[in-house]
Every structure is written in C-alpha cells, then in structure tokens.
C-alpha cells in the first residue's frame, strides 16, 4: 500500500502472510510488485449504532427486542475452541445444559478478559411454543445479521426465532 503524499509503502514484515504479522514501511515505487504486496485493508468493526441499524433491518428479527451493548472485538473461532464446545464434550441435556447454556458459555468466554478479535454475541429468541438462545454476528460486508448456532457450530441466515433480548 502506498501513501501518495509521502511516497512511502507499507507491507507485512518479510513478506509474511500469517495473522498478526507486523507491518513495516519503506520508501520506493510500484515497480517492486511482489505477490505479498498485493493486499488491502478492510474495515472489520462497526459502531454500536451501526450494529443496531443492521439488526433493525433484518426481516428475521422482531423489532421489539431489547439490546444491551458490551463494547469489544472478538474472534468467534477462538471462543468456540476455548469454551470446550468444539471438542463435543458438552452435550445437550434438557433443563441441565440446553441452548441457553451453550450460548451463555460462549458469552462468558467473551467476558473473561481474553484478547480476541471478531464479533459474536448472545441473542435470546422465541417462537410460538418455544424459546432459544443463540449467537449472532454481522456479515463481513456489514449488511446483514448472520446467526450462529453454538450447539452445532453452524452459521445461518435465519435461525427461526424472533429475538427479544440481545447482548452485544
């Protein structure tokens, strides 16, 4: 990436491609076009107001839900792995370890102080005769809500429940 005002460039250290590789800069020109220099920045976070707008535009969610914002950035895969849910050692058991426990276990992991980087939050929803706890995040293009079912490690566009409470 070039800063046209200063004529300087930014790239990943030693052409690295791994997550959290440091960025370094140098003076130069576009004639040195290595494959590792062909990258771009993409905005990955949203303000609370922007998240609320995306949620309110989702046709699968009730507009009657109440949202509680807990600011932070989280990485869902790390959360999934550190909760123990990914190992399958937590099985659904009626009224003992059911859907809200799966969702809350993820939420607790978010709040335990680990430094993690992508949004995944808890939502409680209901439909006639049933209620459910699940997670949701905002799509990469920041245009829609994507639901995550922590019991089966699956993302979906419609979870099948109207949200009435969300922590994000």
JSON list of N, CA and C in Angstrom, two decimals, residues 67-93:
[
{"chain": "A", "resi": 67, "resn": "UNK", "atom": "N", "xyz": [-31.73, -4.52, 23.42]},
{"chain": "A", "resi": 67, "resn": "UNK", "atom": "CA", "xyz": [-30.31, -4.80, 23.24]},
{"chain": "A", "resi": 67, "resn": "UNK", "atom": "C", "xyz": [-29.46, -4.15, 24.31]},
{"chain": "A", "resi": 68, "resn": "UNK", "atom": "N", "xyz": [-28.48, -4.88, 24.79]},
{"chain": "A", "resi": 68, "resn": "UNK", "atom": "CA", "xyz": [-27.52, -4.36, 25.76]},
{"chain": "A", "resi": 68, "resn": "UNK", "atom": "C", "xyz": [-26.14, -4.43, 25.15]},
{"chain": "A", "resi": 69, "resn": "UNK", "atom": "N", "xyz": [-25.50, -3.29, 24.98]},
{"chain": "A", "resi": 69, "resn": "UNK", "atom": "CA", "xyz": [-24.23, -3.24, 24.29]},
{"chain": "A", "resi": 69, "resn": "UNK", "atom": "C", "xyz": [-23.08, -3.46, 25.26]},
{"chain": "A", "resi": 70, "resn": "UNK", "atom": "N", "xyz": [-22.21, -4.37, 24.89]},
{"chain": "A", "resi": 70, "resn": "UNK", "atom": "CA", "xyz": [-20.96, -4.57, 25.62]},
{"chain": "A", "resi": 70, "resn": "UNK", "atom": "C", "xyz": [-19.85, -4.41, 24.60]},
{"chain": "A", "resi": 71, "resn": "UNK", "atom": "N", "xyz": [-19.23, -3.26, 24.58]},
{"chain": "A", "resi": 71, "resn": "UNK", "atom": "CA", "xyz": [-18.26, -2.94, 23.54]},
{"chain": "A", "resi": 71, "resn": "UNK", "atom": "C", "xyz": [-17.04, -3.83, 23.63]},
{"chain": "A", "resi": 72, "resn": "UNK", "atom": "N", "xyz": [-16.55, -4.23, 22.48]},
{"chain": "A", "resi": 72, "resn": "UNK", "atom": "CA", "xyz": [-15.36, -5.05, 22.38]},
{"chain": "A", "resi": 72, "resn": "UNK", "atom": "C", "xyz": [-15.31, -5.73, 21.04]},
{"chain": "A", "resi": 73, "resn": "UNK", "atom": "N", "xyz": [-14.14, -6.27, 20.71]},
{"chain": "A", "resi": 73, "resn": "UNK", "atom": "CA", "xyz": [-13.97, -7.02, 19.47]},
{"chain": "A", "resi": 73, "resn": "UNK", "atom": "C", "xyz": [-13.59, -8.45, 19.84]},
{"chain": "A", "resi": 74, "resn": "UNK", "atom": "N", "xyz": [-14.14, -9.41, 19.12]},
{"chain": "A", "resi": 74, "resn": "UNK", "atom": "CA", "xyz": [-13.98, -10.80, 19.49]},
{"chain": "A", "resi": 74, "resn": "UNK", "atom": "C", "xyz": [-13.72, -11.66, 18.26]},
{"chain": "A", "resi": 75, "resn": "UNK", "atom": "N", "xyz": [-13.08, -12.78, 18.45]},
{"chain": "A", "resi": 75, "resn": "UNK", "atom": "CA", "xyz": [-12.80, -13.72, 17.37]},
{"chain": "A", "resi": 75, "resn": "UNK", "atom": "C", "xyz": [-13.55, -15.00, 17.67]},
{"chain": "A", "resi": 76, "resn": "UNK", "atom": "N", "xyz": [-14.60, -15.29, 16.90]},
{"chain": "A", "resi": 76, "resn": "UNK", "atom": "CA", "xyz": [-15.53, -16.36, 17.27]},
{"chain": "A", "resi": 76, "resn": "UNK", "atom": "C", "xyz": [-14.88, -17.73, 17.28]},
{"chain": "A", "resi": 77, "resn": "UNK", "atom": "N", "xyz": [-13.93, -18.02, 16.35]},
{"chain": "A", "resi": 77, "resn": "UNK", "atom": "CA", "xyz": [-13.34, -19.35, 16.30]},
{"chain": "A", "resi": 77, "resn": "UNK", "atom": "C", "xyz": [-12.53, -19.63, 17.57]},
{"chain": "A", "resi": 78, "resn": "UNK", "atom": "N", "xyz": [-11.82, -18.63, 18.05]},
{"chain": "A", "resi": 78, "resn": "UNK", "atom": "CA", "xyz": [-11.07, -18.79, 19.29]},
{"chain": "A", "resi": 78, "resn": "UNK", "atom": "C", "xyz": [-12.03, -19.02, 20.46]},
{"chain": "A", "resi": 79, "resn": "UNK", "atom": "N", "xyz": [-13.14, -18.32, 20.46]},
{"chain": "A", "resi": 79, "resn": "UNK", "atom": "CA", "xyz": [-14.15, -18.51, 21.51]},
{"chain": "A", "resi": 79, "resn": "UNK", "atom": "C", "xyz": [-14.69, -19.93, 21.45]},
{"chain": "A", "resi": 80, "resn": "UNK", "atom": "N", "xyz": [-15.06, -20.37, 20.25]},
{"chain": "A", "resi": 80, "resn": "UNK", "atom": "CA", "xyz": [-15.61, -21.71, 20.06]},
{"chain": "A", "resi": 80, "resn": "UNK", "atom": "C", "xyz": [-14.64, -22.77, 20.58]},
{"chain": "A", "resi": 81, "resn": "UNK", "atom": "N", "xyz": [-13.36, -22.61, 20.28]},
{"chain": "A", "resi": 81, "resn": "UNK", "atom": "CA", "xyz": [-12.37, -23.60, 20.71]},
{"chain": "A", "resi": 81, "resn": "UNK", "atom": "C", "xyz": [-12.09, -23.54, 22.20]},
{"chain": "A", "resi": 82, "resn": "UNK", "atom": "N", "xyz": [-12.04, -22.35, 22.79]},
{"chain": "A", "resi": 82, "resn": "UNK", "atom": "CA", "xyz": [-11.68, -22.25, 24.20]},
{"chain": "A", "resi": 82, "resn": "UNK", "atom": "C", "xyz": [-12.84, -22.56, 25.14]},
{"chain": "A", "resi": 83, "resn": "UNK", "atom": "N", "xyz": [-14.06, -22.59, 24.65]},
{"chain": "A", "resi": 83, "resn": "UNK", "atom": "CA", "xyz": [-15.19, -22.95, 25.51]},
{"chain": "A", "resi": 83, "resn": "UNK", "atom": "C", "xyz": [-15.28, -24.44, 25.76]},
{"chain": "A", "resi": 84, "resn": "UNK", "atom": "N", "xyz": [-14.59, -25.23, 24.93]},
{"chain": "A", "resi": 84, "resn": "UNK", "atom": "CA", "xyz": [-14.73, -26.68, 25.02]},
{"chain": "A", "resi": 84, "resn": "UNK", "atom": "C", "xyz": [-15.86, -27.21, 24.17]},
{"chain": "A", "resi": 85, "resn": "UNK", "atom": "N", "xyz": [-16.68, -26.32, 23.61]},
{"chain": "A", "resi": 85, "resn": "UNK", "atom": "CA", "xyz": [-17.81, -26.77, 22.78]},
{"chain": "A", "resi": 85, "resn": "UNK", "atom": "C", "xyz": [-17.32, -27.45, 21.51]},
{"chain": "A", "resi": 86, "resn": "UNK", "atom": "N", "xyz": [-16.18, -27.02, 20.96]},
{"chain": "A", "resi": 86, "resn": "UNK", "atom": "CA", "xyz": [-15.68, -27.59, 19.71]},
{"chain": "A", "resi": 86, "resn": "UNK", "atom": "C", "xyz": [-15.26, -29.05, 19.86]},
{"chain": "A", "resi": 87, "resn": "UNK", "atom": "N", "xyz": [-14.94, -29.45, 21.07]},
{"chain": "A", "resi": 87, "resn": "UNK", "atom": "CA", "xyz": [-14.49, -30.83, 21.30]},
{"chain": "A", "resi": 87, "resn": "UNK", "atom": "C", "xyz": [-15.66, -31.79, 21.47]},
{"chain": "A", "resi": 88, "resn": "UNK", "atom": "N", "xyz": [-16.88, -31.26, 21.49]},
{"chain": "A", "resi": 88, "resn": "UNK", "atom": "CA", "xyz": [-18.04, -32.11, 21.63]},
{"chain": "A", "resi": 88, "resn": "UNK", "atom": "C", "xyz": [-18.24, -32.65, 23.04]},
{"chain": "A", "resi": 89, "resn": "UNK", "atom": "N", "xyz": [-17.52, -32.08, 24.02]},
{"chain": "A", "resi": 89, "resn": "UNK", "atom": "CA", "xyz": [-17.64, -32.60, 25.38]},
{"chain": "A", "resi": 89, "resn": "UNK", "atom": "C", "xyz": [-18.80, -31.99, 26.15]},
{"chain": "A", "resi": 90, "resn": "UNK", "atom": "N", "xyz": [-19.56, -31.13, 25.50]},
{"chain": "A", "resi": 90, "resn": "UNK", "atom": "CA", "xyz": [-20.76, -30.56, 26.12]},
{"chain": "A", "resi": 90, "resn": "UNK", "atom": "C", "xyz": [-21.96, -31.03, 25.31]},
{"chain": "A", "resi": 91, "resn": "UNK", "atom": "N", "xyz": [-22.78, -31.85, 25.88]},
{"chain": "A", "resi": 91, "resn": "UNK", "atom": "CA", "xyz": [-23.94, -32.42, 25.20]},
{"chain": "A", "resi": 91, "resn": "UNK", "atom": "C", "xyz": [-25.21, -31.76, 25.71]},
{"chain": "A", "resi": 92, "resn": "UNK", "atom": "N", "xyz": [-26.16, -31.59, 24.80]},
{"chain": "A", "resi": 92, "resn": "UNK", "atom": "CA", "xyz": [-27.45, -31.02, 25.16]},
{"chain": "A", "resi": 92, "resn": "UNK", "atom": "C", "xyz": [-28.16, -31.96, 26.13]},
{"chain": "A", "resi": 93, "resn": "UNK", "atom": "N", "xyz": [-28.65, -31.39, 27.25]},
{"chain": "A", "resi": 93, "resn": "UNK", "atom": "CA", "xyz": [-29.44, -32.13, 28.22]},
{"chain": "A", "resi": 93, "resn": "UNK", "atom": "C", "xyz": [-30.56, -31.22, 28.69]}
]
